[in-house]
C-alpha cells in the first residue's frame, strides 16, 4: 500500500483541483445530494474529514455555527484555508486519520471519499473513535466513489460495510448512485417526520 500523505501531496503539487471538484457537474450534483440528505438545516458543531480544497466546506460553512475541516495534505489545507478565509467560524487543520483524530463531540460528521485510503486496521481505529464523537442528536454522513481505487487496500463497499457493522448508531438511509454511495447514521432513532411530530 502506498503512503497516503505523500500520495496526496504529490497530487496537489501538480494540480490544485486533482479530481475536478470545481469543474465537473458530476461533483456539483454529488455535493447537492449530500447536502440535501442531511436531516437538519443547521448544526452547532460540524466536522468535515477529508476537506480537500474546500469545495464542499464552503457549503457546510453556511449551515454550521462551528466548522472544523481536516485533511492529510498540507497543500489541500492551504487551498481550503484560502477559500474559507471569509468565515470566522471555520478552522482548517492538517491531520492524518486515525492517529491525529482527537475525540470530540460533533452534531454532524461528514466523511467524503477518504476512508478507502486507510488500511483495514486504520479504518477500525477510526471507527472506534467515531463511536464516541456524536452528540445526542448527531449524525454521520459518508459518501464514497464506487469504482476501483488503485493501489489502496479498501473500496467503498468495504468501508460502508465496516461502518454499518461497527457503528452503534441508527442507520437512517442509503443512497446508491451508479458512481457513488451515501449512508447516513444518526444518534437519534426517530425519523425527521417523527421529530417534527408529523406522524
Short mmCIF file of N, CA and C in Angstrom, two decimals:
data_model
loop_
_atom_site.label_atom_id
_atom_site.label_comp_id
_atom_site.label_asym_id
_atom_site.label_seq_id
_atom_site.Cartn_x
_atom_site.Cartn_y
_atom_site.Cartn_z
N UNK A 1 0.85 -1.20 0.00
CA UNK A 1 0.00 0.00 0.00
C UNK A 1 0.88 1.24 0.00
N UNK A 2 0.51 2.25 -0.78
CA UNK A 2 1.33 3.45 -0.85
C UNK A 2 1.06 4.38 0.34
N UNK A 3 1.98 5.24 0.60
CA UNK A 3 1.87 6.17 1.73
C UNK A 3 0.91 7.30 1.35
N UNK A 4 -0.19 7.41 2.06
CA UNK A 4 -1.26 8.32 1.64
C UNK A 4 -0.85 9.79 1.70
N UNK A 5 -0.11 10.20 2.73
CA UNK A 5 0.24 11.62 2.85
C UNK A 5 1.10 12.06 1.66
N UNK A 6 2.12 11.29 1.32
CA UNK A 6 2.98 11.62 0.19
C UNK A 6 2.20 11.57 -1.12
N UNK A 7 1.30 10.61 -1.23
CA UNK A 7 0.46 10.46 -2.43
C UNK A 7 -0.35 11.73 -2.68
N UNK A 8 -0.98 12.24 -1.64
CA UNK A 8 -1.83 13.42 -1.80
C UNK A 8 -1.02 14.69 -1.99
N UNK A 9 0.10 14.81 -1.30
CA UNK A 9 0.93 16.00 -1.50
C UNK A 9 1.41 16.07 -2.95
N UNK A 10 1.74 14.92 -3.52
CA UNK A 10 2.20 14.88 -4.91
C UNK A 10 1.07 15.28 -5.86
N UNK A 11 -0.15 14.79 -5.58
CA UNK A 11 -1.30 15.15 -6.41
C UNK A 11 -1.52 16.66 -6.42
N UNK A 12 -1.55 17.27 -5.24
CA UNK A 12 -1.84 18.71 -5.15
C UNK A 12 -0.69 19.56 -5.64
N UNK A 13 0.50 19.02 -5.60
CA UNK A 13 1.66 19.78 -6.10
C UNK A 13 1.53 20.06 -7.59
N UNK A 14 0.87 19.13 -8.30
CA UNK A 14 0.74 19.26 -9.75
C UNK A 14 -0.59 19.85 -10.18
N UNK A 15 -1.58 19.88 -9.27
CA UNK A 15 -2.93 20.32 -9.66
C UNK A 15 -3.69 20.72 -8.41
N UNK A 16 -4.15 21.95 -8.33
CA UNK A 16 -4.87 22.42 -7.14
C UNK A 16 -6.27 21.82 -7.02
N UNK A 17 -6.73 21.17 -8.09
CA UNK A 17 -8.05 20.52 -8.07
C UNK A 17 -7.94 19.17 -8.79
N UNK A 18 -7.24 18.20 -8.17
CA UNK A 18 -6.88 16.97 -8.89
C UNK A 18 -8.06 16.10 -9.32
N UNK A 19 -9.22 16.24 -8.67
CA UNK A 19 -10.38 15.43 -9.05
C UNK A 19 -11.44 16.24 -9.80
N UNK A 20 -11.13 17.48 -10.11
CA UNK A 20 -12.09 18.30 -10.84
C UNK A 20 -13.33 18.64 -10.04
N UNK A 21 -13.16 18.82 -8.72
CA UNK A 21 -14.30 19.13 -7.85
C UNK A 21 -15.02 20.41 -8.29
N UNK A 22 -14.25 21.35 -8.79
CA UNK A 22 -14.83 22.66 -9.12
C UNK A 22 -15.18 22.82 -10.60
N UNK A 23 -14.98 21.77 -11.39
CA UNK A 23 -15.23 21.91 -12.82
C UNK A 23 -16.26 20.92 -13.37
N UNK A 24 -16.53 19.81 -12.67
CA UNK A 24 -17.44 18.79 -13.19
C UNK A 24 -18.84 18.91 -12.59
N UNK A 25 -19.86 18.83 -13.44
CA UNK A 25 -21.25 18.79 -12.96
C UNK A 25 -21.47 17.58 -12.07
N UNK A 26 -20.81 16.45 -12.38
CA UNK A 26 -20.89 15.26 -11.53
C UNK A 26 -20.60 15.61 -10.08
N UNK A 27 -19.54 16.38 -9.86
CA UNK A 27 -19.14 16.73 -8.49
C UNK A 27 -20.13 17.71 -7.86
N UNK A 28 -20.59 18.68 -8.64
CA UNK A 28 -21.57 19.66 -8.12
C UNK A 28 -22.86 18.94 -7.74
N UNK A 29 -23.31 18.02 -8.58
CA UNK A 29 -24.54 17.26 -8.28
C UNK A 29 -24.38 16.43 -7.02
N UNK A 30 -23.24 15.77 -6.90
CA UNK A 30 -22.98 14.92 -5.72
C UNK A 30 -22.97 15.76 -4.45
N UNK A 31 -22.38 16.94 -4.52
CA UNK A 31 -22.37 17.83 -3.35
C UNK A 31 -23.79 18.19 -2.95
N UNK A 32 -24.63 18.54 -3.95
CA UNK A 32 -26.00 18.93 -3.64
C UNK A 32 -26.81 17.77 -3.06
N UNK A 33 -26.54 16.55 -3.55
CA UNK A 33 -27.22 15.38 -3.00
C UNK A 33 -26.81 15.17 -1.54
N UNK A 34 -25.53 15.24 -1.25
CA UNK A 34 -25.07 15.08 0.14
C UNK A 34 -25.73 16.12 1.05
N UNK A 35 -25.73 17.36 0.62
CA UNK A 35 -26.31 18.43 1.43
C UNK A 35 -27.81 18.23 1.61
N UNK A 36 -28.50 17.72 0.59
CA UNK A 36 -29.95 17.51 0.67
C UNK A 36 -30.30 16.36 1.60
N UNK A 37 -29.39 15.40 1.77
CA UNK A 37 -29.68 14.24 2.62
C UNK A 37 -29.48 14.52 4.11
N UNK A 38 -28.85 15.62 4.44
CA UNK A 38 -28.68 15.96 5.86
C UNK A 38 -30.04 16.21 6.48
N UNK A 39 -30.22 15.79 7.72
CA UNK A 39 -31.56 15.84 8.32
C UNK A 39 -31.89 17.17 8.99
N UNK A 40 -30.90 18.07 9.08
CA UNK A 40 -31.17 19.35 9.73
C UNK A 40 -30.67 20.50 8.87
N UNK A 41 -31.34 21.65 8.94
CA UNK A 41 -30.88 22.79 8.14
C UNK A 41 -29.59 23.41 8.65
N UNK A 42 -29.37 23.35 9.98
CA UNK A 42 -28.16 23.91 10.57
C UNK A 42 -27.67 23.03 11.71
N UNK A 43 -26.38 23.12 11.98
CA UNK A 43 -25.75 22.29 13.02
C UNK A 43 -24.84 23.17 13.87
N UNK A 44 -24.87 23.00 15.19
CA UNK A 44 -23.97 23.80 16.04
C UNK A 44 -22.49 23.52 15.77
N UNK A 45 -22.12 22.23 15.65
CA UNK A 45 -20.69 21.89 15.55
C UNK A 45 -20.51 20.78 14.51
N UNK A 46 -19.74 21.09 13.45
CA UNK A 46 -19.58 20.19 12.31
C UNK A 46 -18.11 19.85 12.10
N UNK A 47 -17.85 18.59 11.75
CA UNK A 47 -16.52 18.13 11.37
C UNK A 47 -16.57 17.59 9.95
N UNK A 48 -15.70 18.07 9.08
CA UNK A 48 -15.55 17.51 7.75
C UNK A 48 -14.20 16.83 7.66
N UNK A 49 -14.22 15.52 7.44
CA UNK A 49 -12.99 14.73 7.35
C UNK A 49 -12.63 14.54 5.89
N UNK A 50 -11.46 15.05 5.50
CA UNK A 50 -11.05 14.98 4.10
C UNK A 50 -11.63 16.13 3.31
N UNK A 51 -11.30 17.35 3.70
CA UNK A 51 -11.94 18.53 3.11
C UNK A 51 -11.39 18.90 1.74
N UNK A 52 -10.25 18.33 1.37
CA UNK A 52 -9.61 18.66 0.08
C UNK A 52 -9.45 20.17 -0.04
N UNK A 53 -9.81 20.73 -1.20
CA UNK A 53 -9.59 22.16 -1.42
C UNK A 53 -10.75 23.04 -0.94
N UNK A 54 -11.67 22.45 -0.18
CA UNK A 54 -12.76 23.23 0.41
C UNK A 54 -13.99 23.36 -0.45
N UNK A 55 -14.10 22.51 -1.48
CA UNK A 55 -15.23 22.59 -2.41
C UNK A 55 -16.58 22.34 -1.72
N UNK A 56 -16.63 21.40 -0.79
CA UNK A 56 -17.86 21.14 -0.03
C UNK A 56 -17.90 21.99 1.24
N UNK A 57 -16.74 22.28 1.78
CA UNK A 57 -16.64 23.03 3.04
C UNK A 57 -17.36 24.36 2.98
N UNK A 58 -17.29 25.03 1.85
CA UNK A 58 -17.90 26.36 1.74
C UNK A 58 -19.42 26.28 1.87
N UNK A 59 -20.01 25.15 1.47
CA UNK A 59 -21.44 24.93 1.66
C UNK A 59 -21.75 24.57 3.11
N UNK A 60 -20.91 23.73 3.70
CA UNK A 60 -21.10 23.35 5.10
C UNK A 60 -20.96 24.56 6.02
N UNK A 61 -20.08 25.48 5.66
CA UNK A 61 -19.86 26.68 6.47
C UNK A 61 -21.14 27.49 6.63
N UNK A 62 -22.00 27.42 5.63
CA UNK A 62 -23.24 28.18 5.67
C UNK A 62 -24.33 27.48 6.47
N UNK A 63 -24.05 26.25 6.91
CA UNK A 63 -25.03 25.50 7.70
C UNK A 63 -24.50 25.13 9.08
N UNK A 64 -23.36 25.69 9.46
CA UNK A 64 -22.72 25.34 10.73
C UNK A 64 -22.43 26.59 11.55
N UNK A 65 -22.59 26.45 12.85
CA UNK A 65 -22.16 27.52 13.76
C UNK A 65 -20.65 27.44 14.00
N UNK A 66 -20.12 26.21 14.03
CA UNK A 66 -18.68 25.98 14.08
C UNK A 66 -18.37 24.86 13.10
N UNK A 67 -17.32 25.02 12.30
CA UNK A 67 -16.93 24.00 11.33
C UNK A 67 -15.44 23.76 11.44
N UNK A 68 -15.07 22.50 11.65
CA UNK A 68 -13.67 22.07 11.64
C UNK A 68 -13.46 21.21 10.41
N UNK A 69 -12.56 21.64 9.53
CA UNK A 69 -12.23 20.90 8.32
C UNK A 69 -10.82 20.34 8.47
N UNK A 70 -10.65 19.04 8.18
CA UNK A 70 -9.32 18.44 8.30
C UNK A 70 -8.95 17.69 7.02
N UNK A 71 -7.66 17.67 6.72
CA UNK A 71 -7.17 16.92 5.56
C UNK A 71 -5.72 16.51 5.82
N UNK A 72 -5.34 15.39 5.21
CA UNK A 72 -3.99 14.86 5.39
C UNK A 72 -2.95 15.66 4.62
N UNK A 73 -3.38 16.38 3.59
CA UNK A 73 -2.46 17.12 2.73
C UNK A 73 -2.30 18.56 3.18
N UNK A 74 -1.06 18.99 3.37
CA UNK A 74 -0.79 20.38 3.72
C UNK A 74 -1.19 21.32 2.58
N UNK A 75 -0.99 20.86 1.34
CA UNK A 75 -1.38 21.68 0.19
C UNK A 75 -2.89 21.88 0.17
N UNK A 76 -3.65 20.81 0.41
CA UNK A 76 -5.10 20.91 0.42
C UNK A 76 -5.57 21.84 1.53
N UNK A 77 -4.96 21.75 2.69
CA UNK A 77 -5.32 22.61 3.82
C UNK A 77 -5.10 24.07 3.47
N UNK A 78 -4.00 24.37 2.79
CA UNK A 78 -3.72 25.74 2.38
C UNK A 78 -4.77 26.25 1.40
N UNK A 79 -5.14 25.41 0.43
CA UNK A 79 -6.15 25.78 -0.56
C UNK A 79 -7.52 25.99 0.09
N UNK A 80 -7.88 25.09 1.01
CA UNK A 80 -9.17 25.22 1.70
C UNK A 80 -9.18 26.46 2.59
N UNK A 81 -8.06 26.73 3.25
CA UNK A 81 -7.98 27.90 4.13
C UNK A 81 -8.19 29.19 3.33
N UNK A 82 -7.61 29.25 2.14
CA UNK A 82 -7.79 30.43 1.29
C UNK A 82 -9.25 30.57 0.86
N UNK A 83 -9.87 29.46 0.52
CA UNK A 83 -11.26 29.50 0.05
C UNK A 83 -12.21 29.91 1.18
N UNK A 84 -11.87 29.53 2.41
CA UNK A 84 -12.77 29.72 3.54
C UNK A 84 -12.38 30.90 4.43
N UNK A 85 -11.46 31.73 4.00
CA UNK A 85 -10.91 32.76 4.86
C UNK A 85 -11.95 33.79 5.34
N UNK A 86 -13.05 33.95 4.59
CA UNK A 86 -14.07 34.91 4.99
C UNK A 86 -14.92 34.42 6.16
N UNK A 87 -14.86 33.13 6.48
CA UNK A 87 -15.70 32.55 7.53
C UNK A 87 -14.91 32.45 8.84
N UNK A 88 -15.25 33.30 9.79
CA UNK A 88 -14.52 33.32 11.05
C UNK A 88 -14.81 32.10 11.92
N UNK A 89 -15.91 31.42 11.64
CA UNK A 89 -16.28 30.26 12.47
C UNK A 89 -15.75 28.95 11.90
N UNK A 90 -14.86 29.02 10.91
CA UNK A 90 -14.31 27.82 10.27
C UNK A 90 -12.82 27.70 10.60
N UNK A 91 -12.40 26.49 10.98
CA UNK A 91 -10.99 26.18 11.23
C UNK A 91 -10.59 25.05 10.30
N UNK A 92 -9.45 25.19 9.63
CA UNK A 92 -8.94 24.15 8.74
C UNK A 92 -7.60 23.67 9.28
N UNK A 93 -7.48 22.35 9.48
CA UNK A 93 -6.26 21.80 10.10
C UNK A 93 -5.73 20.61 9.30
N UNK A 94 -4.41 20.47 9.35
CA UNK A 94 -3.72 19.34 8.72
C UNK A 94 -3.65 18.19 9.72
N UNK A 95 -4.42 17.15 9.47
CA UNK A 95 -4.43 15.99 10.37
C UNK A 95 -4.48 14.70 9.56
N UNK A 96 -3.81 13.68 10.08
CA UNK A 96 -3.85 12.36 9.48
C UNK A 96 -4.76 11.46 10.31
N UNK A 97 -5.65 10.76 9.62
CA UNK A 97 -6.59 9.85 10.26
C UNK A 97 -5.99 8.44 10.25
N UNK A 98 -6.05 7.68 11.34
CA UNK A 98 -6.76 7.98 12.59
C UNK A 98 -5.88 8.60 13.68
N UNK A 99 -4.55 8.63 13.49
CA UNK A 99 -3.69 8.99 14.62
C UNK A 99 -3.85 10.43 15.09
N UNK A 100 -4.18 11.35 14.19
CA UNK A 100 -4.34 12.75 14.59
C UNK A 100 -5.79 13.12 14.89
N UNK A 101 -6.65 12.11 14.99
CA UNK A 101 -8.06 12.37 15.28
C UNK A 101 -8.26 12.36 16.79
N UNK A 102 -8.59 13.52 17.34
CA UNK A 102 -8.87 13.61 18.78
C UNK A 102 -10.38 13.59 18.97
N UNK A 103 -10.85 12.75 19.86
CA UNK A 103 -12.28 12.57 20.06
C UNK A 103 -12.90 13.81 20.67
N UNK A 104 -13.85 14.40 19.95
CA UNK A 104 -14.69 15.50 20.43
C UNK A 104 -16.12 15.18 20.04
N UNK A 105 -17.06 15.90 20.59
CA UNK A 105 -18.47 15.69 20.26
C UNK A 105 -18.90 16.66 19.15
N UNK A 106 -19.50 16.09 18.11
CA UNK A 106 -19.99 16.90 17.00
C UNK A 106 -21.47 16.61 16.75
N UNK A 107 -22.13 17.56 16.09
CA UNK A 107 -23.53 17.39 15.70
C UNK A 107 -23.63 16.81 14.29
N UNK A 108 -22.59 17.00 13.49
CA UNK A 108 -22.51 16.41 12.17
C UNK A 108 -21.06 16.09 11.87
N UNK A 109 -20.82 14.85 11.40
CA UNK A 109 -19.51 14.46 10.89
C UNK A 109 -19.71 14.02 9.45
N UNK A 110 -19.03 14.65 8.53
CA UNK A 110 -19.13 14.31 7.12
C UNK A 110 -17.81 13.72 6.65
N UNK A 111 -17.88 12.49 6.16
CA UNK A 111 -16.70 11.74 5.70
C UNK A 111 -16.88 11.49 4.22
N UNK A 112 -16.16 12.22 3.40
CA UNK A 112 -16.39 12.17 1.96
C UNK A 112 -15.16 11.66 1.22
N UNK A 113 -15.26 10.47 0.68
CA UNK A 113 -14.28 9.91 -0.25
C UNK A 113 -12.86 9.92 0.29
N UNK A 114 -12.70 9.52 1.57
CA UNK A 114 -11.36 9.43 2.11
C UNK A 114 -11.10 8.12 2.86
N UNK A 115 -12.14 7.44 3.34
CA UNK A 115 -11.92 6.29 4.23
C UNK A 115 -11.31 5.09 3.51
N UNK A 116 -11.49 4.99 2.18
CA UNK A 116 -10.86 3.86 1.48
C UNK A 116 -9.38 4.08 1.23
N UNK A 117 -8.86 5.21 1.62
CA UNK A 117 -7.42 5.42 1.56
C UNK A 117 -6.72 4.92 2.83
N UNK A 118 -7.51 4.48 3.80
CA UNK A 118 -6.96 3.92 5.04
C UNK A 118 -6.69 2.43 4.86
N UNK A 119 -5.85 1.88 5.70
CA UNK A 119 -5.73 0.42 5.77
C UNK A 119 -6.92 -0.11 6.57
N UNK A 120 -7.16 -1.41 6.52
CA UNK A 120 -8.26 -2.01 7.29
C UNK A 120 -8.07 -1.74 8.78
N UNK A 121 -6.84 -1.80 9.26
CA UNK A 121 -6.56 -1.54 10.67
C UNK A 121 -6.80 -0.08 11.02
N UNK A 122 -6.38 0.82 10.15
CA UNK A 122 -6.62 2.26 10.39
C UNK A 122 -8.12 2.56 10.40
N UNK A 123 -8.86 1.93 9.48
CA UNK A 123 -10.31 2.14 9.45
C UNK A 123 -10.95 1.69 10.75
N UNK A 124 -10.51 0.55 11.27
CA UNK A 124 -11.05 0.06 12.55
C UNK A 124 -10.76 1.06 13.67
N UNK A 125 -9.55 1.59 13.72
CA UNK A 125 -9.19 2.58 14.74
C UNK A 125 -10.05 3.84 14.60
N UNK A 126 -10.27 4.25 13.37
CA UNK A 126 -11.08 5.44 13.10
C UNK A 126 -12.52 5.22 13.58
N UNK A 127 -13.07 4.05 13.27
CA UNK A 127 -14.44 3.73 13.70
C UNK A 127 -14.55 3.76 15.22
N UNK A 128 -13.56 3.22 15.90
CA UNK A 128 -13.60 3.21 17.37
C UNK A 128 -13.65 4.62 17.93
N UNK A 129 -12.97 5.56 17.28
CA UNK A 129 -13.00 6.95 17.72
C UNK A 129 -14.32 7.62 17.37
N UNK A 130 -14.84 7.30 16.18
CA UNK A 130 -16.11 7.89 15.76
C UNK A 130 -17.26 7.48 16.68
N UNK A 131 -17.18 6.30 17.25
CA UNK A 131 -18.23 5.81 18.15
C UNK A 131 -18.49 6.77 19.31
N UNK A 132 -17.48 7.54 19.68
CA UNK A 132 -17.58 8.43 20.84
C UNK A 132 -17.61 9.91 20.42
N UNK A 133 -17.97 10.17 19.17
CA UNK A 133 -17.81 11.52 18.63
C UNK A 133 -19.10 12.24 18.30
N UNK A 134 -20.26 11.65 18.62
CA UNK A 134 -21.53 12.30 18.29
C UNK A 134 -22.25 12.79 19.53
N UNK A 135 -22.84 13.99 19.41
CA UNK A 135 -23.78 14.45 20.42
C UNK A 135 -25.08 13.64 20.32
N UNK A 136 -25.98 13.84 21.26
CA UNK A 136 -27.19 13.01 21.34
C UNK A 136 -28.06 13.08 20.09
N UNK A 137 -28.04 14.22 19.38
CA UNK A 137 -28.80 14.36 18.14
C UNK A 137 -27.89 14.40 16.92
N UNK A 138 -26.68 13.87 17.07
CA UNK A 138 -25.70 13.97 16.00
C UNK A 138 -25.92 12.98 14.87
N UNK A 139 -25.23 13.22 13.76
CA UNK A 139 -25.31 12.30 12.63
C UNK A 139 -23.99 12.26 11.88
N UNK A 140 -23.80 11.15 11.15
CA UNK A 140 -22.62 10.95 10.33
C UNK A 140 -23.07 10.67 8.91
N UNK A 141 -22.55 11.42 7.95
CA UNK A 141 -22.80 11.15 6.54
C UNK A 141 -21.49 10.70 5.89
N UNK A 142 -21.56 9.56 5.20
CA UNK A 142 -20.40 9.04 4.49
C UNK A 142 -20.73 8.91 3.01
N UNK A 143 -19.85 9.40 2.16
CA UNK A 143 -20.02 9.34 0.71
C UNK A 143 -18.72 8.86 0.08
N UNK A 144 -18.80 7.82 -0.77
CA UNK A 144 -17.60 7.29 -1.42
C UNK A 144 -17.85 6.86 -2.85
N UNK A 145 -16.86 7.08 -3.68
CA UNK A 145 -16.81 6.66 -5.10
C UNK A 145 -16.85 5.14 -5.16
N UNK A 146 -17.75 4.60 -6.00
CA UNK A 146 -17.98 3.15 -6.01
C UNK A 146 -16.99 2.38 -6.86
N UNK A 147 -16.25 3.05 -7.73
CA UNK A 147 -15.38 2.33 -8.66
C UNK A 147 -14.02 2.03 -8.03
N UNK A 148 -13.19 1.34 -8.76
CA UNK A 148 -11.93 0.85 -8.22
C UNK A 148 -11.00 2.00 -7.80
N UNK A 149 -10.38 1.82 -6.64
CA UNK A 149 -9.36 2.74 -6.16
C UNK A 149 -8.03 2.00 -6.23
N UNK A 150 -7.19 2.35 -7.17
CA UNK A 150 -5.95 1.60 -7.38
C UNK A 150 -4.93 1.87 -6.28
N UNK A 151 -4.18 0.83 -5.95
CA UNK A 151 -3.04 0.89 -5.03
C UNK A 151 -3.42 1.05 -3.57
N UNK A 152 -4.74 0.97 -3.25
CA UNK A 152 -5.15 1.03 -1.85
C UNK A 152 -5.91 -0.24 -1.49
N UNK A 153 -5.99 -0.51 -0.20
CA UNK A 153 -6.48 -1.79 0.30
C UNK A 153 -8.00 -1.92 0.26
N UNK A 154 -8.72 -0.81 0.45
CA UNK A 154 -10.17 -0.86 0.63
C UNK A 154 -10.92 -0.24 -0.55
N UNK A 155 -12.23 -0.54 -0.60
CA UNK A 155 -13.10 0.13 -1.55
C UNK A 155 -14.34 0.63 -0.83
N UNK A 156 -15.24 1.30 -1.55
CA UNK A 156 -16.41 1.93 -0.93
C UNK A 156 -17.28 0.91 -0.19
N UNK A 157 -17.55 -0.22 -0.83
CA UNK A 157 -18.42 -1.23 -0.21
C UNK A 157 -17.83 -1.73 1.10
N UNK A 158 -16.53 -1.99 1.11
CA UNK A 158 -15.89 -2.48 2.34
C UNK A 158 -15.94 -1.45 3.45
N UNK A 159 -15.73 -0.18 3.08
CA UNK A 159 -15.77 0.89 4.08
C UNK A 159 -17.16 1.03 4.68
N UNK A 160 -18.17 1.09 3.84
CA UNK A 160 -19.53 1.30 4.33
C UNK A 160 -20.05 0.07 5.09
N UNK A 161 -19.63 -1.12 4.68
CA UNK A 161 -19.99 -2.32 5.43
C UNK A 161 -19.38 -2.30 6.82
N UNK A 162 -18.13 -1.84 6.91
CA UNK A 162 -17.47 -1.75 8.22
C UNK A 162 -18.17 -0.74 9.12
N UNK A 163 -18.55 0.40 8.56
CA UNK A 163 -19.30 1.39 9.34
C UNK A 163 -20.61 0.78 9.83
N UNK A 164 -21.32 0.14 8.92
CA UNK A 164 -22.62 -0.43 9.27
C UNK A 164 -22.48 -1.51 10.35
N UNK A 165 -21.44 -2.31 10.24
CA UNK A 165 -21.24 -3.42 11.19
C UNK A 165 -20.86 -2.93 12.58
N UNK A 166 -20.09 -1.86 12.65
CA UNK A 166 -19.49 -1.48 13.94
C UNK A 166 -20.07 -0.22 14.58
N UNK A 167 -20.76 0.62 13.80
CA UNK A 167 -21.35 1.81 14.41
C UNK A 167 -22.46 1.42 15.38
N UNK A 168 -22.54 2.08 16.53
CA UNK A 168 -23.65 1.86 17.45
C UNK A 168 -24.86 2.73 17.12
N UNK A 169 -24.78 3.47 16.02
CA UNK A 169 -25.80 4.46 15.67
C UNK A 169 -26.91 3.84 14.81
N UNK A 170 -28.00 4.57 14.69
CA UNK A 170 -29.13 4.17 13.86
C UNK A 170 -28.82 4.44 12.39
N UNK A 171 -29.00 3.42 11.53
CA UNK A 171 -28.77 3.62 10.10
C UNK A 171 -30.01 4.30 9.53
N UNK A 172 -29.87 5.56 9.14
CA UNK A 172 -31.01 6.37 8.75
C UNK A 172 -31.38 6.18 7.29
N UNK A 173 -30.39 6.16 6.39
CA UNK A 173 -30.71 5.99 4.97
C UNK A 173 -29.48 5.59 4.18
N UNK A 174 -29.74 5.02 2.99
CA UNK A 174 -28.72 4.73 1.98
C UNK A 174 -29.15 5.31 0.65
N UNK A 175 -28.19 5.78 -0.12
CA UNK A 175 -28.44 6.19 -1.50
C UNK A 175 -27.37 5.54 -2.35
N UNK A 176 -27.80 4.82 -3.38
CA UNK A 176 -26.86 4.12 -4.25
C UNK A 176 -26.96 4.63 -5.68
N UNK A 177 -26.09 5.56 -6.00
CA UNK A 177 -25.93 6.05 -7.36
C UNK A 177 -25.00 5.06 -8.08
N UNK A 178 -25.09 4.95 -9.40
CA UNK A 178 -24.15 4.07 -10.09
C UNK A 178 -22.68 4.39 -9.82
N UNK A 179 -22.38 5.63 -9.47
CA UNK A 179 -20.99 6.05 -9.30
C UNK A 179 -20.56 6.28 -7.85
N UNK A 180 -21.50 6.47 -6.95
CA UNK A 180 -21.13 6.71 -5.55
C UNK A 180 -22.21 6.18 -4.63
N UNK A 181 -21.83 5.97 -3.37
CA UNK A 181 -22.78 5.52 -2.36
C UNK A 181 -22.74 6.45 -1.17
N UNK A 182 -23.90 6.68 -0.58
CA UNK A 182 -24.01 7.55 0.58
C UNK A 182 -24.80 6.81 1.66
N UNK A 183 -24.32 6.87 2.89
CA UNK A 183 -25.05 6.36 4.04
C UNK A 183 -25.07 7.42 5.12
N UNK A 184 -26.18 7.48 5.84
CA UNK A 184 -26.32 8.39 6.97
C UNK A 184 -26.68 7.59 8.21
N UNK A 185 -25.95 7.84 9.29
CA UNK A 185 -26.25 7.24 10.60
C UNK A 185 -26.58 8.36 11.58
N UNK A 186 -27.55 8.13 12.45
CA UNK A 186 -27.96 9.14 13.42
C UNK A 186 -27.95 8.57 14.83
N UNK A 187 -27.63 9.42 15.79
CA UNK A 187 -27.69 9.00 17.19
C UNK A 187 -29.14 8.88 17.65
N UNK A 188 -30.01 9.70 17.09
CA UNK A 188 -31.45 9.67 17.38
C UNK A 188 -32.11 8.65 16.44
N UNK A 189 -32.89 7.73 16.99
CA UNK A 189 -33.51 6.69 16.16
C UNK A 189 -34.81 7.14 15.50
N UNK A 190 -35.31 8.32 15.84
CA UNK A 190 -36.56 8.81 15.25
C UNK A 190 -36.33 9.37 13.85
N UNK A 191 -37.33 9.24 12.99
CA UNK A 191 -37.25 9.85 11.67
C UNK A 191 -37.48 11.35 11.80
N UNK A 192 -37.17 12.08 10.75
CA UNK A 192 -37.37 13.53 10.77
C UNK A 192 -38.85 13.87 10.95
N UNK A 193 -39.73 13.14 10.29
CA UNK A 193 -41.15 13.37 10.43
C UNK A 193 -41.61 13.14 11.87
N UNK A 194 -41.06 12.12 12.51
CA UNK A 194 -41.39 11.85 13.91
C UNK A 194 -40.88 12.97 14.81
N UNK A 195 -39.68 13.45 14.55
CA UNK A 195 -39.12 14.51 15.37
C UNK A 195 -39.95 15.79 15.25
N UNK A 196 -40.51 16.03 14.06
CA UNK A 196 -41.33 17.24 13.86
C UNK A 196 -42.81 16.97 14.09
N UNK A 197 -43.06 15.78 14.68
CA UNK A 197 -44.44 15.41 15.07
C UNK A 197 -45.42 15.45 13.90
N UNK A 198 -44.93 15.00 12.74
CA UNK A 198 -45.79 14.91 11.56
C UNK A 198 -46.45 13.53 11.49
N UNK A 199 -45.96 12.59 12.28
CA UNK A 199 -46.58 11.26 12.34
C UNK A 199 -46.38 10.67 13.74
#
